[in-house]
Each structure stands twice: as C-alpha cells, then as structure tokens.
Short mmCIF file of C-alpha atoms in Angstrom, two decimals:
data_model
loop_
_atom_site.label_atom_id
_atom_site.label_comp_id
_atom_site.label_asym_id
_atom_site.label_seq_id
_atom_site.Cartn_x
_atom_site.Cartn_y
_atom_site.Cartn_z
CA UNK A 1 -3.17 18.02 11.63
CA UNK A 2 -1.66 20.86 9.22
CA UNK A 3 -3.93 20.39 5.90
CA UNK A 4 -2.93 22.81 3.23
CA UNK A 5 -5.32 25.01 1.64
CA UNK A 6 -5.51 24.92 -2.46
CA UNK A 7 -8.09 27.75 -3.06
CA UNK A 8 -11.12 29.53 -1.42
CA UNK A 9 -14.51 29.39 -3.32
CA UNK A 10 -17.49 31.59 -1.75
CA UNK A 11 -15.27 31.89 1.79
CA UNK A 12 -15.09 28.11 1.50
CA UNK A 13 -11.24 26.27 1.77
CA UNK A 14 -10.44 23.44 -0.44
CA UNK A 15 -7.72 21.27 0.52
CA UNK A 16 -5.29 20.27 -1.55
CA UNK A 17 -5.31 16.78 0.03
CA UNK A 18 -9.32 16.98 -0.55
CA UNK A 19 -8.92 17.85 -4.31
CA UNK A 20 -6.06 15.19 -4.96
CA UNK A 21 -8.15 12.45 -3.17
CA UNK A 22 -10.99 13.73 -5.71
CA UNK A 23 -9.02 13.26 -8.62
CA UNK A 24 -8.45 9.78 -7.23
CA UNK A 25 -11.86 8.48 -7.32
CA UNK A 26 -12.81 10.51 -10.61
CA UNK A 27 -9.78 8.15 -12.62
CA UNK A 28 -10.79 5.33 -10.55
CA UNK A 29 -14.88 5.35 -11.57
CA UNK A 30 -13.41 6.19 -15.76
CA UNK A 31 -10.75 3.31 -15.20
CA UNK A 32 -13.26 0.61 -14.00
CA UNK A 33 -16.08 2.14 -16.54
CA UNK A 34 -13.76 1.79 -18.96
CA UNK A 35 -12.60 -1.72 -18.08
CA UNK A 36 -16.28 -3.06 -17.20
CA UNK A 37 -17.46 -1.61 -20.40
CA UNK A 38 -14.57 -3.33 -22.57
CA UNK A 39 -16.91 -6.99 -21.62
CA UNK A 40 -20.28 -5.62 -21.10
CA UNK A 41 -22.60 -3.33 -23.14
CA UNK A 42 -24.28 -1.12 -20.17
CA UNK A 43 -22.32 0.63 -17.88
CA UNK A 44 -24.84 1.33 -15.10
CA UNK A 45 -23.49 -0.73 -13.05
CA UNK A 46 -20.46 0.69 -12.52
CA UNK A 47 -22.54 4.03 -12.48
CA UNK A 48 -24.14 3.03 -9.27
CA UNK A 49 -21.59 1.14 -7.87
CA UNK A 50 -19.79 4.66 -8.09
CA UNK A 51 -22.18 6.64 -6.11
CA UNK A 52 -23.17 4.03 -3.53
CA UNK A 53 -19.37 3.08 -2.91
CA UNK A 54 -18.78 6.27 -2.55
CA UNK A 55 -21.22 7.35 0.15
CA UNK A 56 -21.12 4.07 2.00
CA UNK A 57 -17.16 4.25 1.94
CA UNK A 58 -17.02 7.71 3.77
CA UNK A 59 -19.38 7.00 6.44
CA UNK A 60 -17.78 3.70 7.07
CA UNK A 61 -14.30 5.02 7.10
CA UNK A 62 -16.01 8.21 9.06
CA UNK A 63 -17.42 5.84 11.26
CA UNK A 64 -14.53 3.69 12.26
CA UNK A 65 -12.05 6.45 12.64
CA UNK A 66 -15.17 7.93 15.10
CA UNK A 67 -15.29 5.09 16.85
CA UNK A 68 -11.79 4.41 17.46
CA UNK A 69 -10.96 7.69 17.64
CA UNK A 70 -13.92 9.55 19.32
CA UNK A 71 -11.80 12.10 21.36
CA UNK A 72 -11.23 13.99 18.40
CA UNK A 73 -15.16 14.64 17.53
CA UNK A 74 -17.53 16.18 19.54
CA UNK A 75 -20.05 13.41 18.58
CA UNK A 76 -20.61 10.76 16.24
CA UNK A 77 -23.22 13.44 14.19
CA UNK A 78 -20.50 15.77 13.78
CA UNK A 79 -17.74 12.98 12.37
CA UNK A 80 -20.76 12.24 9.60
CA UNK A 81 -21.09 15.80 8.31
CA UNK A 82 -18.45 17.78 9.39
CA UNK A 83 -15.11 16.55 7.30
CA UNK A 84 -12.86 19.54 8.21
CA UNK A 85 -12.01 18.09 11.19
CA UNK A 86 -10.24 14.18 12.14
CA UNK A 87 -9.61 11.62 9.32
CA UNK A 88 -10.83 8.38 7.90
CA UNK A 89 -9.69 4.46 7.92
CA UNK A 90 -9.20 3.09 4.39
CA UNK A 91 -11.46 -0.56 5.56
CA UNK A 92 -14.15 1.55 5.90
CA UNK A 93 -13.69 2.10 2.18
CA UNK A 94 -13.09 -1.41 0.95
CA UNK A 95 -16.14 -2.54 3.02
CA UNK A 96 -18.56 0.20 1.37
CA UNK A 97 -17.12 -0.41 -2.03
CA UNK A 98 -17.96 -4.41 -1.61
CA UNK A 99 -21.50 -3.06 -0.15
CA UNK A 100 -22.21 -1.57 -2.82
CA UNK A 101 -21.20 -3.93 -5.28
CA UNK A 102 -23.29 -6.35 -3.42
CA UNK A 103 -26.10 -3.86 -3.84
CA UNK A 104 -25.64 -3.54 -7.82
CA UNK A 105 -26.01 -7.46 -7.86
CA UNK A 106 -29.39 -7.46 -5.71
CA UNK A 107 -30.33 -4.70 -8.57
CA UNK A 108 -29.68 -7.55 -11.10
CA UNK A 109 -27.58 -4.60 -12.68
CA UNK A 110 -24.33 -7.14 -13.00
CA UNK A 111 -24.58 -10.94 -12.94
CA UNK A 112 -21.88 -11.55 -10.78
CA UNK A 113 -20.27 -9.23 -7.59
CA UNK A 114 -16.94 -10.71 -8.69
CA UNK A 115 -16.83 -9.79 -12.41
CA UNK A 116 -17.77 -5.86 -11.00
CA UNK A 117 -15.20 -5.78 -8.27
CA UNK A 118 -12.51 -7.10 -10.73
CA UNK A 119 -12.89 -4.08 -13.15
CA UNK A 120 -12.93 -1.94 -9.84
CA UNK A 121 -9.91 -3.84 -8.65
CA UNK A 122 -7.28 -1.17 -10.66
CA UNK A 123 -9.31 1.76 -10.10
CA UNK A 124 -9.11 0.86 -6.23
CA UNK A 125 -5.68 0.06 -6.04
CA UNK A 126 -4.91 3.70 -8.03
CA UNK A 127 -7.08 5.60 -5.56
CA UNK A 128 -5.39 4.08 -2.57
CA UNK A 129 -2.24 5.15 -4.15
CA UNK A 130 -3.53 9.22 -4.63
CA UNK A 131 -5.13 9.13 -0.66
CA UNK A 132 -1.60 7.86 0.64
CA UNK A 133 -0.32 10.47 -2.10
CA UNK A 134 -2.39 13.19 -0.36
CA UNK A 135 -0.15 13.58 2.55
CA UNK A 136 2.07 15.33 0.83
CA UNK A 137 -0.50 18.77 2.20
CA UNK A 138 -0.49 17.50 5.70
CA UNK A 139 1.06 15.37 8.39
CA UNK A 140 -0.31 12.13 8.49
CA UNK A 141 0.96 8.97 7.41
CA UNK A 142 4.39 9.76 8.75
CA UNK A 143 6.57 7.22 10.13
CA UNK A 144 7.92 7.09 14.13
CA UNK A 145 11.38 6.44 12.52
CA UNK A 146 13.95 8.84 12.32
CA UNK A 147 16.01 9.50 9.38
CA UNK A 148 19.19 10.78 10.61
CA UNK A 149 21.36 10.08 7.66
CA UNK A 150 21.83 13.49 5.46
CA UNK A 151 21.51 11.79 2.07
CA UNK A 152 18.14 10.38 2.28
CA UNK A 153 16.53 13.10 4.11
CA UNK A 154 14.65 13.70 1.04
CA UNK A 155 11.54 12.33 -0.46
CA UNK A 156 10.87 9.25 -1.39
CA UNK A 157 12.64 8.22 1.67
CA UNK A 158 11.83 11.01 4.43
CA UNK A 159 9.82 14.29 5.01
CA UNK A 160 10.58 16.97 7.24
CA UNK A 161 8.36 17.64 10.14
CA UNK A 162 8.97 21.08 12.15
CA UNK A 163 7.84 22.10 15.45
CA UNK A 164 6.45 24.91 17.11
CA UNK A 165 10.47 25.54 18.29
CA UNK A 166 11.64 25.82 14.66
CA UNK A 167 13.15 22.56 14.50
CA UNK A 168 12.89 19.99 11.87
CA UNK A 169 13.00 16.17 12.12
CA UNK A 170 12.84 13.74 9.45
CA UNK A 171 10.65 11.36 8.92
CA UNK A 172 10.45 7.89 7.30
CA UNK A 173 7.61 8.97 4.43
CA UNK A 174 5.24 6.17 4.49
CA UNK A 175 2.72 7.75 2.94
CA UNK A 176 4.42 8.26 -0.19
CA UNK A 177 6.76 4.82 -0.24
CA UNK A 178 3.25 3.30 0.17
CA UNK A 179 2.07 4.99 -2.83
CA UNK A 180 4.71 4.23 -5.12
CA UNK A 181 4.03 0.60 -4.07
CA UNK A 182 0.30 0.94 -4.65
CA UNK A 183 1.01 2.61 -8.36
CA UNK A 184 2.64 -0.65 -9.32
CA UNK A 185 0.11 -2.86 -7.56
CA UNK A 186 -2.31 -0.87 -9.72
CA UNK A 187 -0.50 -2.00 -12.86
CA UNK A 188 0.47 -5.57 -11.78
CA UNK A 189 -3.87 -5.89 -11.03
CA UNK A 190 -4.33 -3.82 -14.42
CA UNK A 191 -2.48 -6.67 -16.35
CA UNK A 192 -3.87 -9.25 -14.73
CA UNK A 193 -6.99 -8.17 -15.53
CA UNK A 194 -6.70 -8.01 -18.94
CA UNK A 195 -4.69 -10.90 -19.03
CA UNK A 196 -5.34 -13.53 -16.64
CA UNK A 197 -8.84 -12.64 -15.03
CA UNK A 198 -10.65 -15.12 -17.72
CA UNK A 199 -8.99 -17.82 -17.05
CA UNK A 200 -11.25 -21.31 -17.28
CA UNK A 201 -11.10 -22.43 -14.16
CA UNK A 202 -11.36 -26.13 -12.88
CA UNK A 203 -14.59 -26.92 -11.72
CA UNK A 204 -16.19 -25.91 -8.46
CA UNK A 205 -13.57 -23.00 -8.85
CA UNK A 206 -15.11 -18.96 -9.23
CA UNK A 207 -14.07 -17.38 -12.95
CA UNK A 208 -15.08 -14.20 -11.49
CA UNK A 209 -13.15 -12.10 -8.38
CA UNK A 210 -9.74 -13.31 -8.97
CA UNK A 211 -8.46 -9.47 -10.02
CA UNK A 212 -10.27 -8.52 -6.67
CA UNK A 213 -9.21 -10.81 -4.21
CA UNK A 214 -5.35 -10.57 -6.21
CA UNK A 215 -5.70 -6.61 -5.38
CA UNK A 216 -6.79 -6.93 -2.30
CA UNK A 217 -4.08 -9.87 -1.38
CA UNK A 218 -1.25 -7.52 -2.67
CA UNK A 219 -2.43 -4.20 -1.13
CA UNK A 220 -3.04 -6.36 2.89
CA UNK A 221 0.76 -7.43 2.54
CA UNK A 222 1.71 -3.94 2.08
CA UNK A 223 -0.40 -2.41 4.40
CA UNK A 224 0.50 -4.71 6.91
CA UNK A 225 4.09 -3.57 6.84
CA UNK A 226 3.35 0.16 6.30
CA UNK A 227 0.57 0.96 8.77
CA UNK A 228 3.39 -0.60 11.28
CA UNK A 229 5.78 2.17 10.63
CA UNK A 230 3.17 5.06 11.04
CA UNK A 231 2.78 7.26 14.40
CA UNK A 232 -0.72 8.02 14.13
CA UNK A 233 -1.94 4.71 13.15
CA UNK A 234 -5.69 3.95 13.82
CA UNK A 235 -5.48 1.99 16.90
CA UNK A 236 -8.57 -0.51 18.12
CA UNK A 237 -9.69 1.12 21.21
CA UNK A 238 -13.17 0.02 21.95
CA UNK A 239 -15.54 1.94 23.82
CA UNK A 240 -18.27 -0.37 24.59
CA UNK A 241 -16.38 -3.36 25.63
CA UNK A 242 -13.49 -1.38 27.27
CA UNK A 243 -12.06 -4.73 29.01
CA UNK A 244 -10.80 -5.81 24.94
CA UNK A 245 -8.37 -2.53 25.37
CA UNK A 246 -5.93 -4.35 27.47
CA UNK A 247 -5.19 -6.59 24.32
CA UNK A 248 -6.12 -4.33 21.43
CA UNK A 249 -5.10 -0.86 22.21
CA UNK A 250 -1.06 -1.27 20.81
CA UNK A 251 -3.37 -3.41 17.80
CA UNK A 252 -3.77 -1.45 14.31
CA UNK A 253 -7.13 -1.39 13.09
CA UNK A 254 -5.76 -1.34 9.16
CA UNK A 255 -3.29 -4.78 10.06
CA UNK A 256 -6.12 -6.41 12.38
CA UNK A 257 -8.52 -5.87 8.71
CA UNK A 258 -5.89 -6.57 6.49
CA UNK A 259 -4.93 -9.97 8.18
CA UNK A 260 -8.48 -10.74 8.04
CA UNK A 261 -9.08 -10.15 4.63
CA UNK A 262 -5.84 -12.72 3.59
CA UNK A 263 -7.32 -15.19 5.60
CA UNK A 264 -11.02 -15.01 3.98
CA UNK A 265 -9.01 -14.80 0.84
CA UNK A 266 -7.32 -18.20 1.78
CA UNK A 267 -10.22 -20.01 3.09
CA UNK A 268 -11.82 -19.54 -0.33
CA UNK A 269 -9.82 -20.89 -2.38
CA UNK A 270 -8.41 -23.44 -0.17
CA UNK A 271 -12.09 -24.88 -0.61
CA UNK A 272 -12.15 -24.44 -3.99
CA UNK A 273 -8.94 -26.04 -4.35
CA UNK A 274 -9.67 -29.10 -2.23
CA UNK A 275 -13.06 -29.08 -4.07
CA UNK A 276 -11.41 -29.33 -7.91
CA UNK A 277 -7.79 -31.62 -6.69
CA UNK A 278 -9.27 -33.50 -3.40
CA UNK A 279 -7.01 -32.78 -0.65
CA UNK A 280 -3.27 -32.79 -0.84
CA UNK A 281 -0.60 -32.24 1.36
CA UNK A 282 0.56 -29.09 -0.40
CA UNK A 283 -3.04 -27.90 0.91
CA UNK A 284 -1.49 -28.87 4.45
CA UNK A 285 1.56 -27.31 4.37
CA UNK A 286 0.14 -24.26 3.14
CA UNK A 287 -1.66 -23.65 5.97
CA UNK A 288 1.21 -24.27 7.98
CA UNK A 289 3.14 -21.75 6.07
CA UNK A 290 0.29 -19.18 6.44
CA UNK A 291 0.29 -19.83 10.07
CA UNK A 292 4.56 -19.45 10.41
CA UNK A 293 3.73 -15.82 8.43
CA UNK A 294 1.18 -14.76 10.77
CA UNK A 295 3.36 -15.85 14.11
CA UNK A 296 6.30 -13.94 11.78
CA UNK A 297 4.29 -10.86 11.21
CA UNK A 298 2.65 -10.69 14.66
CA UNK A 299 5.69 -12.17 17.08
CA UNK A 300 8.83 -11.71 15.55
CA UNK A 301 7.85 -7.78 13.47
CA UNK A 302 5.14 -6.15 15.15
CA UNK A 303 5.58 -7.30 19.00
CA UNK A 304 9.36 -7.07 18.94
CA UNK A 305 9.23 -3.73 17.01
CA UNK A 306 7.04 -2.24 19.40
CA UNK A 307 9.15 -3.57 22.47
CA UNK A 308 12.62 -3.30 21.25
CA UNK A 309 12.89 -0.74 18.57
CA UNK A 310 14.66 -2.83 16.28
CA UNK A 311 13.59 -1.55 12.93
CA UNK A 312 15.74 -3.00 10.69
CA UNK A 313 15.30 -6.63 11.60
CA UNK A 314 11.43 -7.03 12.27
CA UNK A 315 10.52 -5.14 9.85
CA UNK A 316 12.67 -6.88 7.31
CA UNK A 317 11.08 -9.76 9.21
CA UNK A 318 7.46 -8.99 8.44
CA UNK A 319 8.06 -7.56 4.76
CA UNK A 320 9.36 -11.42 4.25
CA UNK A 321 6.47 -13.07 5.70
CA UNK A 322 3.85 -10.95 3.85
CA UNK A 323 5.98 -11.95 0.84
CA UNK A 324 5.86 -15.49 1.52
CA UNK A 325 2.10 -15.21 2.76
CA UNK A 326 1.44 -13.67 -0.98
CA UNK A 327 3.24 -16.44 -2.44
CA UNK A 328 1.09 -19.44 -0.20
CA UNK A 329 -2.21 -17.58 -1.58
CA UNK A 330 -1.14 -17.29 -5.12
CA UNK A 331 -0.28 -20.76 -4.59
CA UNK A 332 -3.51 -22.20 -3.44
CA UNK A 333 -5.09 -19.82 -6.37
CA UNK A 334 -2.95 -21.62 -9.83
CA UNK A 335 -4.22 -25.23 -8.47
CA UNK A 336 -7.68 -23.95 -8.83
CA UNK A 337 -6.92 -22.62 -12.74
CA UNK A 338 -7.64 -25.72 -15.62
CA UNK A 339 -4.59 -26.74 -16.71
CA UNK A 340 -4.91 -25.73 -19.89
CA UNK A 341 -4.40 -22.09 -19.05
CA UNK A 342 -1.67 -23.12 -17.02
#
C-alpha cells in the first residue's frame, strides 16, 4: 500500500492519510462536545468517552484486521504498536466507541449510553466520512470495477491506479463516493438530532439512542453496498476454526457486521413496538420484508456479483434492498413515537 508522506518531524513521516484521519476525530470529539453540552452542563463525559473510544477503537480495528489478515504482520504485538504497516476495520471502531460509552455510564458520568451515543452519532458519521476520505494518499478502498468510459475517469467517479509497467487503470473510487454519502448521512443524523431525537415516545419505547441506532442504520446500508465493490475488502478468514473458511472466506467482515447491526437494530424496536401497539400484522410483514432484503442483498447482489460479474444489475439490486431494509426499520421505529409527535 502506497501511503503518501505529508512532512517529516525529528526523521519521523507523517502521512497525509494519518493527519486527515486526525482531523477527523478532533471535529468529531468538538461536534459531539458541542452537541452533548447544548442538554447537559458537564462535558466529561464526552471527555472520556473521547479518549477511551479512541484507544479501544484502534486496537479493536488493529485487532480484527490482525486477525483476519495476519499474513501481513509479523505478530499480533507488532499489529498493536507498530501502525506503519497493514490497516484497520472500521467495526472495530464502532465496537470501542459503544465500549466506551458503556464505560462512561458504569462511571455514572452520563445517565443513559443512548443519550451519549446520540450526540456522538454526527461526529461518527463525519469521521467515517474523512477515513474513507483518506484514500485519496494511498490505494485502498478502490473498487475491482473498471472504468473504461473516458468521461468519468475522473474523481468522484474513478481514480487512476498505475503499475510498476507505467500503465494506468481506472478505478471505481469507493472510497470517496462513500464519503460523499457519509457527509450527508452526517447532516441527515445532525438534523435529526436536533430535531427529532426528543421525541416522547409511547411507553415501553427508549427516548434515548434513536440518533445512534438512525446513524448506524443509514451508514450499514451503505456499507453494505460499498465494501462489495472494493478489491481489498477485509475478508473473514478464521484461523482457529479454519473448517468456517470454506463458507466465510468470499464473506466481508464490514457486510457480515453491518447486517448484524440492522438486525439488533430491528429486534429492538420490533419489541418495543409490539410492547407499546400489541402485535400487528404490519409487525409480520416487516419481518418478511427484512428477510426478502437480506435474501436480495446476499442471493441476488453479492453471490451473483461475485459469480457472474454483473455489476450493473446486482448491485442496483442490493442498493434497492438496503433502501427498502432502511425504510422497514424506520418503519418499525415511527410506531414506537406517541402520536402526538407524529
């Protein structure tokens, strides 16, 4: 991996994908201080959730990318401390950050995790944004597709890759297409935040997490789609239960998490739902929807893309199930508001 140098301090590089991915989590910590602080007095804990997301979320994404990945470190040790060498995997991150926010709330620093993670919730999705922005000074997060038409051989559509021949190829730019997505899922989560995220709820329904679990909904379906397109995607290659391989090693770790995370997302407030309206047979068919996404997404986009090639179709494919599996979610989510904020 070609990482471009910014400047040299004391014979020491600094990588201009390094110092944009710093300026990411600096505005993300003064977005969600400033945010948290607009409905609570202190803001330690957003202080702490700061520096313990931030050290749990690069030894989990260390971590993962080590374990799925270990051919590229000489041994786990080094993939801890040495960051000049192999890369990270963004759930790594999300896990650390909810870690630590579950952390601050053991401190008694924050009442609930979900009123923390909400004013994190644009911060997060803006930092996700200037990582997948950081490619731009080196070659990951390219796509496998080829962009052979002239007039869109240009960013924010494609990015040249050359050879050790001299040759250039272009690539689909997923890392930066991905990015301009994420910049306006950090404004859509931004507004509803200051909009929507006090909603009264009806009862047996959570106040609290909604911006979260909205960011986190929103940045799955587009991960799901994107991490598809890239050549150097994390795969799940295990190493202590090598028999899994046969069925996980064409799987992406990022999708795999992402799918995961709708479906805990779901199961929430599917409860909650059924909890505040008793069951109903939009509850039903919700589920059955969620289900037609994931056979859409895994059958019909990812298997068929891998097998046939056929870009255009399954991914247009997936992109329309993620859509529609955003839409069951928000769904399930405006029967559990009161009606009078409806």
């Amino acid at each position: 991996m070609i990482n471009k140098i910014l400047l040299t301090v004391a014979d020491r590089p600094i990588y201009a994908s390094a110092a944009m991915i710093t300026l990411g989590i600096f505005l993300c910590v003064l977005l969600t201080l400033a945010l948290y602080r607009s409905r609570h007095r202190s803001g330690a804990a957003v202080m702490v959730l700061a520096v313990l997301g931030f050290v749990f979320g690069v030894l989990f994404s260390r971590f993962l990318h080590w374990y799925f990945n270990a051919e590229a470190y000489s041994s786990l040790g080094t993939a801890l401390t040495d960051y000049s060498t192999g890369s990270f995997c963004l759930p790594g991150m999300l896990l650390g950050v909810w870690l630590a926010a579950w952390i601050v709330k053991k401190l008694g620093l924050t009442e609930t995790m979900g009123e923390l993670l909400d004013a994190a919730a644009p911060g997060m999705a803006l930092l996700i944004a200037l990582i997948r922005l950081s490619a731009l000074f080196n070659t990951t997060c390219r796509s496998r597709i080829i962009i052979k038409t002239p007039w869109i051989q240009f960013l924010p559509f494609a990015t040249g890759l050359t050879d050790t021949a001299g040759n250039v190829t272009y690539r689909l730019a997923t890392f930066f297409l991905e990015a301009l997505l994420l910049f306006a899922v950090a404004g859509s989560v931004f507004v509803f935040y200051k909009e929507k995220s006090q909603r009264r709820m009806r009862k047996g329904c959570p106040r609290t997490g909604n911006a979260a679990r909205y960011f986190v909904l929103l940045y799955a379906a587009i991960e799901i789609v994107a991490d598809s397109t890239r050549y150097d995607s994390p795969l799940m290659h295990f190493r202590l239960i090598p028999v899994l391989n046969q069925y996980s090693a064409f799987i992406s770790l990022a999708q795999v998490f992402a799918g995961f995370t709708v479906l805990g997302i779901l199961i929430k407030l599917s409860i909650c739902s059924i909890r505040a309206n008793r069951f109903h047979l939009y509850h039903l068919l919700s589920w059955i929807g969620f289900l037609f996404c994931l056979f859409g997404i895994g059958k019909l986009g990812e298997y068929n893309v891998q097998r046939y090639a056929t870009y255009v179709r399954c991914y247009s494919i997936m992109a329309g199930c993620c859509l529609l599996m955003v839409l069951i979610v928000w769904g399930i989510y405006k029967s559990c508001v009161s009606r009078r904020e409806l």
